[in-house]
mmCIF file of C-alpha atoms in Angstrom:
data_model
loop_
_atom_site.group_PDB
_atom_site.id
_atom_site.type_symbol
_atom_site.label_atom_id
_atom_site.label_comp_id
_atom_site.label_asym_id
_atom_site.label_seq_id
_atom_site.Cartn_x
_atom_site.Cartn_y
_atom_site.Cartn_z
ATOM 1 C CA UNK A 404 13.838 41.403 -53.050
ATOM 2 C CA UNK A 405 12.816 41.515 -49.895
ATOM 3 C CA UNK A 406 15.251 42.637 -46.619
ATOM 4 C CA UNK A 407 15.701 42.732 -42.921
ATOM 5 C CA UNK A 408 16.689 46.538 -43.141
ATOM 6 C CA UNK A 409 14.089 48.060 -40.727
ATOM 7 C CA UNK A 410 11.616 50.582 -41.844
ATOM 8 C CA UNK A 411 13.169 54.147 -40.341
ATOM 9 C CA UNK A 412 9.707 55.730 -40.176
ATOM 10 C CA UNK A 413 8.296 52.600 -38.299
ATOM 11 C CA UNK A 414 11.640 52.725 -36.049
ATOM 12 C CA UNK A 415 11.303 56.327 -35.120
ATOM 13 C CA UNK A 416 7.658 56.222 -34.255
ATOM 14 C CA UNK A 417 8.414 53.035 -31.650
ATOM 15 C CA UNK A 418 7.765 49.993 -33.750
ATOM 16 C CA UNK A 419 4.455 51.330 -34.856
ATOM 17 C CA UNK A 420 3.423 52.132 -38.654
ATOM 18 C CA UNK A 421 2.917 55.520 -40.152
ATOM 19 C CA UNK A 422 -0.504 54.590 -41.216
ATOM 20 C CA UNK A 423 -1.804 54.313 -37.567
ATOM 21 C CA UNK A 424 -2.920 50.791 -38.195
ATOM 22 C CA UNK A 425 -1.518 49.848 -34.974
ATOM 23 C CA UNK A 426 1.677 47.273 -34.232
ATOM 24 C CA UNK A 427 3.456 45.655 -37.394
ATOM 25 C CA UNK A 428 5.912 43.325 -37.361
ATOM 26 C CA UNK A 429 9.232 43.080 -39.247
ATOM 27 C CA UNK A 430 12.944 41.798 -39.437
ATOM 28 C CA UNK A 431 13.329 38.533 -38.512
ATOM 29 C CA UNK A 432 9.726 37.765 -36.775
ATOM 30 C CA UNK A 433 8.018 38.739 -40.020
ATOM 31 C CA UNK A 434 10.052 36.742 -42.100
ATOM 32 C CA UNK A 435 10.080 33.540 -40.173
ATOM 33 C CA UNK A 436 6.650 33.965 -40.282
ATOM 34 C CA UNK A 437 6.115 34.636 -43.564
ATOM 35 C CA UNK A 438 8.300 31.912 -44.422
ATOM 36 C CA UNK A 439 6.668 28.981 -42.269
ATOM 37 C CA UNK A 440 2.483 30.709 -42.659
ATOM 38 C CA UNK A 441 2.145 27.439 -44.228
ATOM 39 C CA UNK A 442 3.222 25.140 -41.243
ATOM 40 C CA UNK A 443 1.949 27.482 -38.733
ATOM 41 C CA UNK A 444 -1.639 27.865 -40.309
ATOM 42 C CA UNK A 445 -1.958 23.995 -40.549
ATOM 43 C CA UNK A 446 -0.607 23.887 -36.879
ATOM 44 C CA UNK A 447 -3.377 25.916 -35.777
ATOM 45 C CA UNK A 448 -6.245 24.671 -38.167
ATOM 46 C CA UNK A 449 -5.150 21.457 -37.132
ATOM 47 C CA UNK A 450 -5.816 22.655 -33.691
ATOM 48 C CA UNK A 451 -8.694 24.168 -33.963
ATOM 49 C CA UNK A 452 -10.307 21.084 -35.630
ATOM 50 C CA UNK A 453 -9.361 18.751 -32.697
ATOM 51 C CA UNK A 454 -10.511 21.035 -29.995
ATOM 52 C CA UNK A 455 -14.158 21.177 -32.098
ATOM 53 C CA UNK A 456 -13.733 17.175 -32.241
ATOM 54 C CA UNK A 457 -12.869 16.913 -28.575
ATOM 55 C CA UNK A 458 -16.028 19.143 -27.623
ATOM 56 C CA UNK A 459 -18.692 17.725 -29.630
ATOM 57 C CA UNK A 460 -17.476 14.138 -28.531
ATOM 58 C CA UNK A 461 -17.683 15.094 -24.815
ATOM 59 C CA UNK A 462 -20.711 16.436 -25.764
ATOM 60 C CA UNK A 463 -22.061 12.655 -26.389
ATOM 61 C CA UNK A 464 -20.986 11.281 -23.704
ATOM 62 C CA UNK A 465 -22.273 13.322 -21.255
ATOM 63 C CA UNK A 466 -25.318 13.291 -23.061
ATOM 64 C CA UNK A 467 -24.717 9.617 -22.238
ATOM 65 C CA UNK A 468 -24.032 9.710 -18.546
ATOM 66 C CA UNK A 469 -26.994 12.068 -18.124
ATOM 67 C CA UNK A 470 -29.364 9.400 -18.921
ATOM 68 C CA UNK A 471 -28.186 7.317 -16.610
ATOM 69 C CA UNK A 472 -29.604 6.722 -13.361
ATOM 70 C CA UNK A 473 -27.339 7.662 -10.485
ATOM 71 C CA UNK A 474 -26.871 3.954 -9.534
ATOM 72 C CA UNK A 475 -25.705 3.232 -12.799
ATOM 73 C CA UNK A 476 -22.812 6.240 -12.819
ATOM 74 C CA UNK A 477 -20.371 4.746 -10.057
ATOM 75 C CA UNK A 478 -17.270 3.100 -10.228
ATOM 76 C CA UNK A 479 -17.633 0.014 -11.928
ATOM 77 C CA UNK A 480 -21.609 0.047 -12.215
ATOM 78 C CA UNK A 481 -21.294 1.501 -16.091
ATOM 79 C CA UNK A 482 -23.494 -0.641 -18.610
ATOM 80 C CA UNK A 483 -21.008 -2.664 -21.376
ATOM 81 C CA UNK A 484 -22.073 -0.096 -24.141
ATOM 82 C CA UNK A 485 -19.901 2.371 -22.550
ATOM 83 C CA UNK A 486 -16.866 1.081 -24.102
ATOM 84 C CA UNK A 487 -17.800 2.599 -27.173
ATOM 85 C CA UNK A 488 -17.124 6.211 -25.282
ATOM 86 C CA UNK A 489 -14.263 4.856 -24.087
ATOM 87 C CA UNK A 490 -12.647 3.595 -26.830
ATOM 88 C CA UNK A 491 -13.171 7.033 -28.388
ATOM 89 C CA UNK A 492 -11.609 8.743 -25.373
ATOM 90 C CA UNK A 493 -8.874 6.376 -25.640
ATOM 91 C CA UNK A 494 -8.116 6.600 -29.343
ATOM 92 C CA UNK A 495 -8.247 10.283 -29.641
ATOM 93 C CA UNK A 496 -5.500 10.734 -26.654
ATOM 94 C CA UNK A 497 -3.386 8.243 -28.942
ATOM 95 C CA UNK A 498 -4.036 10.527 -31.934
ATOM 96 C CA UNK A 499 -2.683 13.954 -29.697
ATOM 97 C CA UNK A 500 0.103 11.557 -28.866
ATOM 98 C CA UNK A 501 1.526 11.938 -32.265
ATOM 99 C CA UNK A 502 1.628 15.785 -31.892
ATOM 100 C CA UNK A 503 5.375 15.344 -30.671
ATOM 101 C CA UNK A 504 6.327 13.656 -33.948
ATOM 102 C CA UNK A 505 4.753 16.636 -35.874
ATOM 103 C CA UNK A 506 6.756 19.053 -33.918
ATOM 104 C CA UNK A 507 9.641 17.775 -34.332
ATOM 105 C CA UNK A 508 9.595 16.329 -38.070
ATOM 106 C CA UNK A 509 7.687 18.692 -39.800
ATOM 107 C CA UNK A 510 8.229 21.861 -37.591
ATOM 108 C CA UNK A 511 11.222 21.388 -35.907
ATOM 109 C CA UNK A 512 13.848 19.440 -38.828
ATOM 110 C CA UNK A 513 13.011 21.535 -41.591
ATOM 111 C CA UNK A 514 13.505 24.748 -39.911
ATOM 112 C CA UNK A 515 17.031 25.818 -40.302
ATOM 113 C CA UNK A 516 17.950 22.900 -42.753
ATOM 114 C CA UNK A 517 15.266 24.882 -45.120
ATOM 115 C CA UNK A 518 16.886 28.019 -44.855
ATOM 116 C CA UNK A 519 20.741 26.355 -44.744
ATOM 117 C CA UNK A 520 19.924 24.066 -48.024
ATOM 118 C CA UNK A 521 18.225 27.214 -49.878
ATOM 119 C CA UNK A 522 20.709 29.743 -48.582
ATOM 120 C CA UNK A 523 18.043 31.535 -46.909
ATOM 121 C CA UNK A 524 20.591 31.710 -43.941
ATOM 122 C CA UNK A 525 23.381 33.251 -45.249
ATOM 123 C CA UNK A 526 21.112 35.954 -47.104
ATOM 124 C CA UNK A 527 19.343 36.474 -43.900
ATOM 125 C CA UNK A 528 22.654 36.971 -42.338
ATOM 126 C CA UNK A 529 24.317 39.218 -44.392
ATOM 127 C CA UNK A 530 21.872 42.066 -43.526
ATOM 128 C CA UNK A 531 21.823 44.323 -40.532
ATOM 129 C CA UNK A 532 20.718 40.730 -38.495
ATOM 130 C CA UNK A 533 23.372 38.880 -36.230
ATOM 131 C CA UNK A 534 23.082 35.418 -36.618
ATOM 132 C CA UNK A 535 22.402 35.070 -32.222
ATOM 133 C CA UNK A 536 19.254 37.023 -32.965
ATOM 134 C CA UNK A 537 18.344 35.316 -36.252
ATOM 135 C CA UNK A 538 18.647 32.042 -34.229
ATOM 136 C CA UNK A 539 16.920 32.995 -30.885
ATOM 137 C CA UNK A 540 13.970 34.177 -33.425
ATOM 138 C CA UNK A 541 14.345 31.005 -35.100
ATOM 139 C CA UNK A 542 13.824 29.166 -32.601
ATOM 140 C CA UNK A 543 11.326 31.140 -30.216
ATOM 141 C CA UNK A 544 8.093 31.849 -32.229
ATOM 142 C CA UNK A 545 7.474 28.633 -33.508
ATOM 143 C CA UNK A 546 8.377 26.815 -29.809
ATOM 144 C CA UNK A 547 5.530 29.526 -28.652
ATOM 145 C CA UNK A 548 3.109 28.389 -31.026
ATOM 146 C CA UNK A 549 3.925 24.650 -30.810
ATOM 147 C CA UNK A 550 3.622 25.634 -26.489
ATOM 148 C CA UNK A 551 0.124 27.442 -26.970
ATOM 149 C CA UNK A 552 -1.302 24.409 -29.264
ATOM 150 C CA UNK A 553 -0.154 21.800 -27.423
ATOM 151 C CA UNK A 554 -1.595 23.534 -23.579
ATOM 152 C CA UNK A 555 -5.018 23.724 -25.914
ATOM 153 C CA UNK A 556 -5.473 20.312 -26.742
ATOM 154 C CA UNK A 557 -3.780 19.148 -22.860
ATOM 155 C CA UNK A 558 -6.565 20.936 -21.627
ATOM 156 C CA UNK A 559 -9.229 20.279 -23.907
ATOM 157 C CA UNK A 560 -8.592 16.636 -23.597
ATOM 158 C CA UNK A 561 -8.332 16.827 -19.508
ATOM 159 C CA UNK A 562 -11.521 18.451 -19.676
ATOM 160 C CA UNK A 563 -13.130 15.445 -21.264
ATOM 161 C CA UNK A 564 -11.069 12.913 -19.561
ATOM 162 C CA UNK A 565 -12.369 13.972 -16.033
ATOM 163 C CA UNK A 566 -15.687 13.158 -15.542
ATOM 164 C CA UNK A 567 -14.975 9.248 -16.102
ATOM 165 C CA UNK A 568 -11.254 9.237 -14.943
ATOM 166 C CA UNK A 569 -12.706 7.440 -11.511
ATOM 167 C CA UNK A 570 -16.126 5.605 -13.149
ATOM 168 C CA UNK A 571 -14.044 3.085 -15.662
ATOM 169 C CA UNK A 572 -10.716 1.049 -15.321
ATOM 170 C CA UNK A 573 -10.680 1.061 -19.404
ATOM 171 C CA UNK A 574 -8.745 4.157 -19.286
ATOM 172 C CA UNK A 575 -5.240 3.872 -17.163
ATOM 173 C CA UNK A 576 -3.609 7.202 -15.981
ATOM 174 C CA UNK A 577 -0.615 5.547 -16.611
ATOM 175 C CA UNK A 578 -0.688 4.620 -19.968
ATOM 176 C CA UNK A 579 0.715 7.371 -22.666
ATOM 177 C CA UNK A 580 -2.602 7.429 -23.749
ATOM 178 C CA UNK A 581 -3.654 9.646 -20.887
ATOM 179 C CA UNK A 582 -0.041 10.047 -19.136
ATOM 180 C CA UNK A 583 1.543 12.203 -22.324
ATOM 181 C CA UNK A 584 -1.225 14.330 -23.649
ATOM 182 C CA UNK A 585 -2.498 15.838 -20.149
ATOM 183 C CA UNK A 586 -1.164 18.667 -17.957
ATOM 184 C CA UNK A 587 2.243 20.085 -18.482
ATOM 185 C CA UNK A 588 3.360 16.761 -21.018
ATOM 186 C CA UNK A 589 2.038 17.200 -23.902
ATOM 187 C CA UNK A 590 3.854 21.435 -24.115
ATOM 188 C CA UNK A 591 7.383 19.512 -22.867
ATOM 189 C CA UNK A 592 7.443 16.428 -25.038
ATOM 190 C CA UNK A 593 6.434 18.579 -28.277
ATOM 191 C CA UNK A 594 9.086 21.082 -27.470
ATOM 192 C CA UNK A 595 11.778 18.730 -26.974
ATOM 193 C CA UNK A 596 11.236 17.125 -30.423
ATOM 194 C CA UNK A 597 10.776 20.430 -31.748
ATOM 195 C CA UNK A 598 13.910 21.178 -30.275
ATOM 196 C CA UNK A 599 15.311 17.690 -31.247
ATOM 197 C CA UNK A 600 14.479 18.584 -34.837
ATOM 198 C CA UNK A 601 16.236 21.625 -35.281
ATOM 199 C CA UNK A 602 19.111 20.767 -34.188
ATOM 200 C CA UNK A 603 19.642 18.024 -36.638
ATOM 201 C CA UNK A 604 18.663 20.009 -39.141
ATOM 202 C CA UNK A 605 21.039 22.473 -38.249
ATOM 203 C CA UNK A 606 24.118 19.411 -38.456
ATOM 204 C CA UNK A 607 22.624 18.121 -41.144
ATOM 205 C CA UNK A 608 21.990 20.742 -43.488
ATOM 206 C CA UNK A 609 19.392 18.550 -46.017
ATOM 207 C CA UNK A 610 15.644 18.749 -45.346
ATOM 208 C CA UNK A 611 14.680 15.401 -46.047
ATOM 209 C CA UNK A 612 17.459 13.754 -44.594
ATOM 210 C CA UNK A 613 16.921 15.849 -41.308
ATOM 211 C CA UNK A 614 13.596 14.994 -41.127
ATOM 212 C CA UNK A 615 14.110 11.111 -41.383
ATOM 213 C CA UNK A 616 16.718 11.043 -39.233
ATOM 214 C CA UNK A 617 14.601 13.715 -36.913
ATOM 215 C CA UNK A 618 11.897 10.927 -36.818
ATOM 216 C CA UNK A 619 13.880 7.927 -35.849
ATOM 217 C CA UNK A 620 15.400 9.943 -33.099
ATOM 218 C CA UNK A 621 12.091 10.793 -31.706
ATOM 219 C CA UNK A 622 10.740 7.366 -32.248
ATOM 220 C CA UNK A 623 13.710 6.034 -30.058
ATOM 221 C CA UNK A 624 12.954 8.965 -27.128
ATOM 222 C CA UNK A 625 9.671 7.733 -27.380
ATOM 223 C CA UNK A 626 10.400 4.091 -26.457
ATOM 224 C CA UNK A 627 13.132 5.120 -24.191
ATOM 225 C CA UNK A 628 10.003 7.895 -22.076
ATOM 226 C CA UNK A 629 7.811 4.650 -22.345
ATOM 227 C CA UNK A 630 9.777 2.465 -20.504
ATOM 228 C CA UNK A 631 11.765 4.603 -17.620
ATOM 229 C CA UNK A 632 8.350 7.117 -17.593
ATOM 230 C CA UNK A 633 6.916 4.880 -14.358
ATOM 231 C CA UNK A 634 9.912 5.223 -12.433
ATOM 232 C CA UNK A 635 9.328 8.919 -12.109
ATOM 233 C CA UNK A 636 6.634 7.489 -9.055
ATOM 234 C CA UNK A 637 7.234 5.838 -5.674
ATOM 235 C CA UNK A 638 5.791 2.411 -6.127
ATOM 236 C CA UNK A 639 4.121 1.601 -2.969
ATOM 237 C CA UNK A 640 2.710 -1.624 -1.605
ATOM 238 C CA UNK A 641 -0.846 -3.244 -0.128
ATOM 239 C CA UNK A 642 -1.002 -6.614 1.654
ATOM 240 C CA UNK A 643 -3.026 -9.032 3.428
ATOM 241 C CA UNK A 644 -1.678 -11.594 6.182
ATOM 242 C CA UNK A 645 -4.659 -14.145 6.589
ATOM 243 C CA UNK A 646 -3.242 -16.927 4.098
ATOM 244 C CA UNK A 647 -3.120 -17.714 0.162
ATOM 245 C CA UNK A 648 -5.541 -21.175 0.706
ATOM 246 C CA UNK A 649 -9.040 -21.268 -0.271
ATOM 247 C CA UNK A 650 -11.119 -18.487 0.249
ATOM 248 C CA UNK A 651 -7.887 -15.838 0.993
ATOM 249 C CA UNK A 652 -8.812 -12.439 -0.801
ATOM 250 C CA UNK A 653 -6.268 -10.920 -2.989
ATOM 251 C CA UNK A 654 -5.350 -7.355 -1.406
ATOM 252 C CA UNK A 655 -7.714 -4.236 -3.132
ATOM 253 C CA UNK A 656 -5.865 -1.402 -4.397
ATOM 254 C CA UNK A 657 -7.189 1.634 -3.953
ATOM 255 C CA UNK A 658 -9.317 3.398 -6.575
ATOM 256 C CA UNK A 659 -7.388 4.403 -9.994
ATOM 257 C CA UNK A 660 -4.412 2.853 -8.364
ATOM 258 C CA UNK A 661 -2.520 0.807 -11.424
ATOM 259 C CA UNK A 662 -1.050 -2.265 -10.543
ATOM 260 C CA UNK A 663 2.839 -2.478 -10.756
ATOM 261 C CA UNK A 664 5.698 -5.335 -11.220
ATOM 262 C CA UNK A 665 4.962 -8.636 -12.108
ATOM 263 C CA UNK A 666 1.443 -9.365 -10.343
ATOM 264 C CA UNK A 667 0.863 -10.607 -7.020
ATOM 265 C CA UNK A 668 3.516 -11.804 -4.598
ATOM 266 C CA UNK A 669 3.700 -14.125 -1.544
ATOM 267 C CA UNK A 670 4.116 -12.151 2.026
ATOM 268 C CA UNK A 671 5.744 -14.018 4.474
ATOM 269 C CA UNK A 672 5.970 -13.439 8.209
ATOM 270 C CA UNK A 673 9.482 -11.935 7.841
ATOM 271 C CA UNK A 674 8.213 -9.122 5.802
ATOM 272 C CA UNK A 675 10.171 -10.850 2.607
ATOM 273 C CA UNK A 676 7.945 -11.479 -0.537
ATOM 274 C CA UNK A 677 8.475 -14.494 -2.970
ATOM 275 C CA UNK A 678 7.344 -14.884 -6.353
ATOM 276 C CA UNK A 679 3.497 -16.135 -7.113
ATOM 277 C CA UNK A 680 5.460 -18.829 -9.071
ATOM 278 C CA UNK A 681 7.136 -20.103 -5.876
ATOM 279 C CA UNK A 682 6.207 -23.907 -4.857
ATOM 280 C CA UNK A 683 4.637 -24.348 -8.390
ATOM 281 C CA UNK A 684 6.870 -27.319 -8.864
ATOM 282 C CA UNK A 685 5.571 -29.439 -5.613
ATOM 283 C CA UNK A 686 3.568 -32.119 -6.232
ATOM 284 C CA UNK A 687 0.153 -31.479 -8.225
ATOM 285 C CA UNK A 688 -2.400 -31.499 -5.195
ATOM 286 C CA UNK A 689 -3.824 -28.562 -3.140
ATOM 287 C CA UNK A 690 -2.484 -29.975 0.071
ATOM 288 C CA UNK A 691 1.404 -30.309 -1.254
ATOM 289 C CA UNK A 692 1.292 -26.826 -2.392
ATOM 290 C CA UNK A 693 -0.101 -25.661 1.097
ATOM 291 C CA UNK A 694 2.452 -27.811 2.473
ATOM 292 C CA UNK A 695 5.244 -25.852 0.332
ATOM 293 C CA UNK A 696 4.128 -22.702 0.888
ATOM 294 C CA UNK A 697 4.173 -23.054 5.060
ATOM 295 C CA UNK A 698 7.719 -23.975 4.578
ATOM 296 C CA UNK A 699 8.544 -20.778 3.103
ATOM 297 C CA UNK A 700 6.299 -18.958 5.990
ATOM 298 C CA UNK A 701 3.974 -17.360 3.449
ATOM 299 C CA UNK A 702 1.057 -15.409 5.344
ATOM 300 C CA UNK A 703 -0.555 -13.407 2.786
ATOM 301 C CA UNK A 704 -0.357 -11.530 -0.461
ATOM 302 C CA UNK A 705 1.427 -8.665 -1.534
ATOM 303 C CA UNK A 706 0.565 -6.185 -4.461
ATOM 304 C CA UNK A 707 2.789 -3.099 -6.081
ATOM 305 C CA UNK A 708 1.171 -0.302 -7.055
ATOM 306 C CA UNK A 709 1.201 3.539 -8.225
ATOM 307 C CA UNK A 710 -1.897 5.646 -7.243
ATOM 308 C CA UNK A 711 -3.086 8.353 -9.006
ATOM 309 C CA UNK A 712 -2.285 11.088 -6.532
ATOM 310 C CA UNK A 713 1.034 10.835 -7.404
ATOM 311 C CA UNK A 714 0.009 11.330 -11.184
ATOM 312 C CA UNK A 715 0.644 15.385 -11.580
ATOM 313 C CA UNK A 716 4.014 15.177 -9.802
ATOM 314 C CA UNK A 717 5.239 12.627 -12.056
ATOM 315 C CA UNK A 718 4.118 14.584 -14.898
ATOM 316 C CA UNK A 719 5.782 18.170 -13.522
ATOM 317 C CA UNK A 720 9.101 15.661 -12.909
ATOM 318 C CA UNK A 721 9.100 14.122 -16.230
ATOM 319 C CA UNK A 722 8.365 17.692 -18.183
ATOM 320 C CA UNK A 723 10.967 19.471 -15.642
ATOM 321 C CA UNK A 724 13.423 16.752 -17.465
ATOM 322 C CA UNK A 725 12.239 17.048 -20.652
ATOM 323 C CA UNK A 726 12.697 20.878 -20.557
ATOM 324 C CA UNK A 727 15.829 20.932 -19.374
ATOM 325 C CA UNK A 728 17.132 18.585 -22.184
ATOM 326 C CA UNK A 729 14.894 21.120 -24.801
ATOM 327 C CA UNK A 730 17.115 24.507 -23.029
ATOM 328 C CA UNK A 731 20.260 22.677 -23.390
ATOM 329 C CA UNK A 732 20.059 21.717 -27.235
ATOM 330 C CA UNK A 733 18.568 25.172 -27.492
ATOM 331 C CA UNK A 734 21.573 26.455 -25.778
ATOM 332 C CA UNK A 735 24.047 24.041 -28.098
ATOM 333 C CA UNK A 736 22.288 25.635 -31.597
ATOM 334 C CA UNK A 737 22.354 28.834 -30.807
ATOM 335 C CA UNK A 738 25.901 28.364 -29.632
ATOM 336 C CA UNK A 739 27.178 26.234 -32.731
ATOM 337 C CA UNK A 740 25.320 28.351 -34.830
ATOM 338 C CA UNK A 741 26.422 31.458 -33.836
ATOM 339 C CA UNK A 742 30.061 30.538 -34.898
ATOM 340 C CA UNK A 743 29.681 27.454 -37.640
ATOM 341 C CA UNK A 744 25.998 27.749 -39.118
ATOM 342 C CA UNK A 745 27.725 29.250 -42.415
#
C-alpha cells in the first residue's frame, strides 16, 4: 500500500532522487496527482484540442479577409458570407463558456467528496501529513492547472477575436460570448466554480450528490454574473437636439459602443429624458403627435451606451470580485476542514 512517508534518501539529498534523474515528486503532490491523472490529462487534452481548433479556424478566416480588397475589410463593408466566420467565432466562445461548469462539476465537486466517501481522507491523514497541508495541496495544483488552461484558451481565443472585433457588429463585447472567455475572466470564473465545487463536496461528503448540487449552484452564479455583469461599466450617454419630426437622425454611437437601457429616449430642453413611448396615445396623425411632443419640450434624442474602452476594466473588476469570493471559500475549507473534515 502505498504512503505519504517521505523517501529519507530523496529527503537528505534536497528533494532530489538517488538515481540522478533529476526532481521527483512525492507526499501529497504525487498522490493528488496520481489520483486525479485522469481529470487532469483530459483537462489538458481537452485543451490542447481547442487551441489546435481555434488556430486552424483563424487560419480560414484570415485566409478569408486576405482576399478581400481593402474596401471591402472596413467596418460594416464585409460581404453577407461572412457570417459564416462569425457564427463560428461566436459559437466556439459559447463552447469555452462552459469551461466554468467543468471546473467546478467535474474538477472541483468530486475532489474531496472522492477522497471523504472512499476514506481516502482519513488514510491520507493518518500519516506523517496534517490535514492544513493535505488541504492547501488539495486545493492548489488542480486551481493551477484549471488557471494555466483557462489563460490558454483566453488568449488563444483573443487572438482570433481581434482582427474583426471593430469590422462586424455580429459579435458584441458585451455579450458572455466574448465578455467571459477573454482576458483575466475566463482564469476567475473557472476558479470560483472550482472553488464552488469543492466546497460542497467537502459539506456534502457524496460525489454525485456534490456534483448535482455543484452544478445548479453554478448555473444560478451564472444567471446571477449575466444579469448584474453590465453594471460593472459607467453607462454613458449621446444626444442630438435638432427635433424627433421627419428627417431628425437618431444619435450614432461610437464604434463597438453597445447600446444600453431600453432604446432611444426623448431629450427635452431641461436636460430630462422621457420614454420613446411618450405621446403614443395622442391622436393617430403625424401632426397630433408633434403637437404632444412640443408640450413635453422634447428637442432631440437620447441614447445609453457602454463603449468598449471600458471593456478590460470591467473585466479586471468583475474577476477582482470573483477572486475574492474564490480566496474566501478557499479560506472557509481549509478552515472547516482543518478541524471537522473527519
Amino acid at each position: 500500500m502505498t504512503t505519504l512517508t517521505p523517501d529519507p534518501v530523496r529527503s537528505a539529498r534536497g528533494g532530489r532522487a538517488h538515481n540522478g534523474r533529476g526532481p521527483r515528486l512525492g507526499g501529497p503532490a504525487w498522490l493528488i496527482l496520481r489520483q486525479h491523472r485522469a481529470a487532469f490529462w483530459t483537462l489538458f487534452a481537452l485543451t490542447l484540442l481547442c487551441v489546435i481548433a481555434m488556430v486552424c479556424l483563424r487560419g480560414q478566416m484570415m485566409n478569408y479577409l486576405d482576399a478581400l480588397g481593402s474596401s471591402q475589410r472596413k467596418a460594416g463593408s464585409l460581404p453577407p458570407d461572412f457570417e459564416k466566420y462569425s457564427n463560428r467565432l461566436s459559437g466556439f466562445g459559447g463552447y469555452l463558456g462552459y469551461l466554468p461548469v467543468l471546473a467546478g462539476v467535474f474538477l472541483g465537486a468530486p475532489l474531496i467528496a472522492g477522497d471523504l466517501e472512499t476514506g481516502t481522507a482519513k488514510l491520507v491523514t493518518s500519516q506523517s501529513v496534517s490535514r492544513l497541508r493535505w488541504l492547501a495541496a488539495k486545493l492548489a495544483i488542480p486551481a493551477v492547472l484549471i488557471a494555466l488552461s483557462a489563460a490558454v484558451l483566453g488568449a488563444v481565443f483573443s487572438w482570433w477575436w481581434h482582427p474583426v472585433k471593430t469590422l462586424t457588429d455580429q459579435v458584441e463585447w458585451t455579450s458572455g460570448t466574448f465578455f467571459d472567455v477573454t482576458g483575466i475572466m475566463p482564469v476567475a470564473y473557472a476558479l470560483l466554480t472550482f472553488a464552488v465545487g469543492a466546497a460542497v463536496g467537502m459539506l456534502l461528503r457524496r460525489t454525485l450528490v456534490s456534483m448535482v448540487v455543484t452544478l445548479g449552484i453554478v448555473v444560478a452564479i451564472g444567471v446571477v454574473w449575466d444579469r448584474f455583469r453590465l453594471d460593472l461599466g459607467h453607462v454613458l450617454s449621446v444626444s442630438t437636439s435638432k427635433g424627433v419630426g421627419p428627417g431628425a437622425r437618431l444619435p450614432k454611437l461610437p464604434a463597438e459602443a453597445v447600446q444600453q437601457g431600453r432604446g432611444t429616449y426623448f431629450l427635452t430642453s431641461s436636460g430630462g429624458r422621457l420614454d420613446w413611448t411618450t405621446c403614443l396615445d395622442a391622436p393617430d396623425n403625424e401632426k397630433a403627435h408633434t403637437a404632444c411632443l412640443e408640450s413635453r419640450h422634447v428637442i432631440g434624442w437620447s441614447m445609453d451606451y457602454l463603449p468598449v474602452s471600458q471593456m478590460h476594466t470591467m473585466q479586471w473588476l468583475g474577476a477582482g470580485i470573483m477572486l475574492t469570493l474564490t480566496a474566501a471559500i478557499a479560506a472557509f475549507v481549509i478552515l472547516w476542514g482543518r478541524k471537522r473534515l473527519l
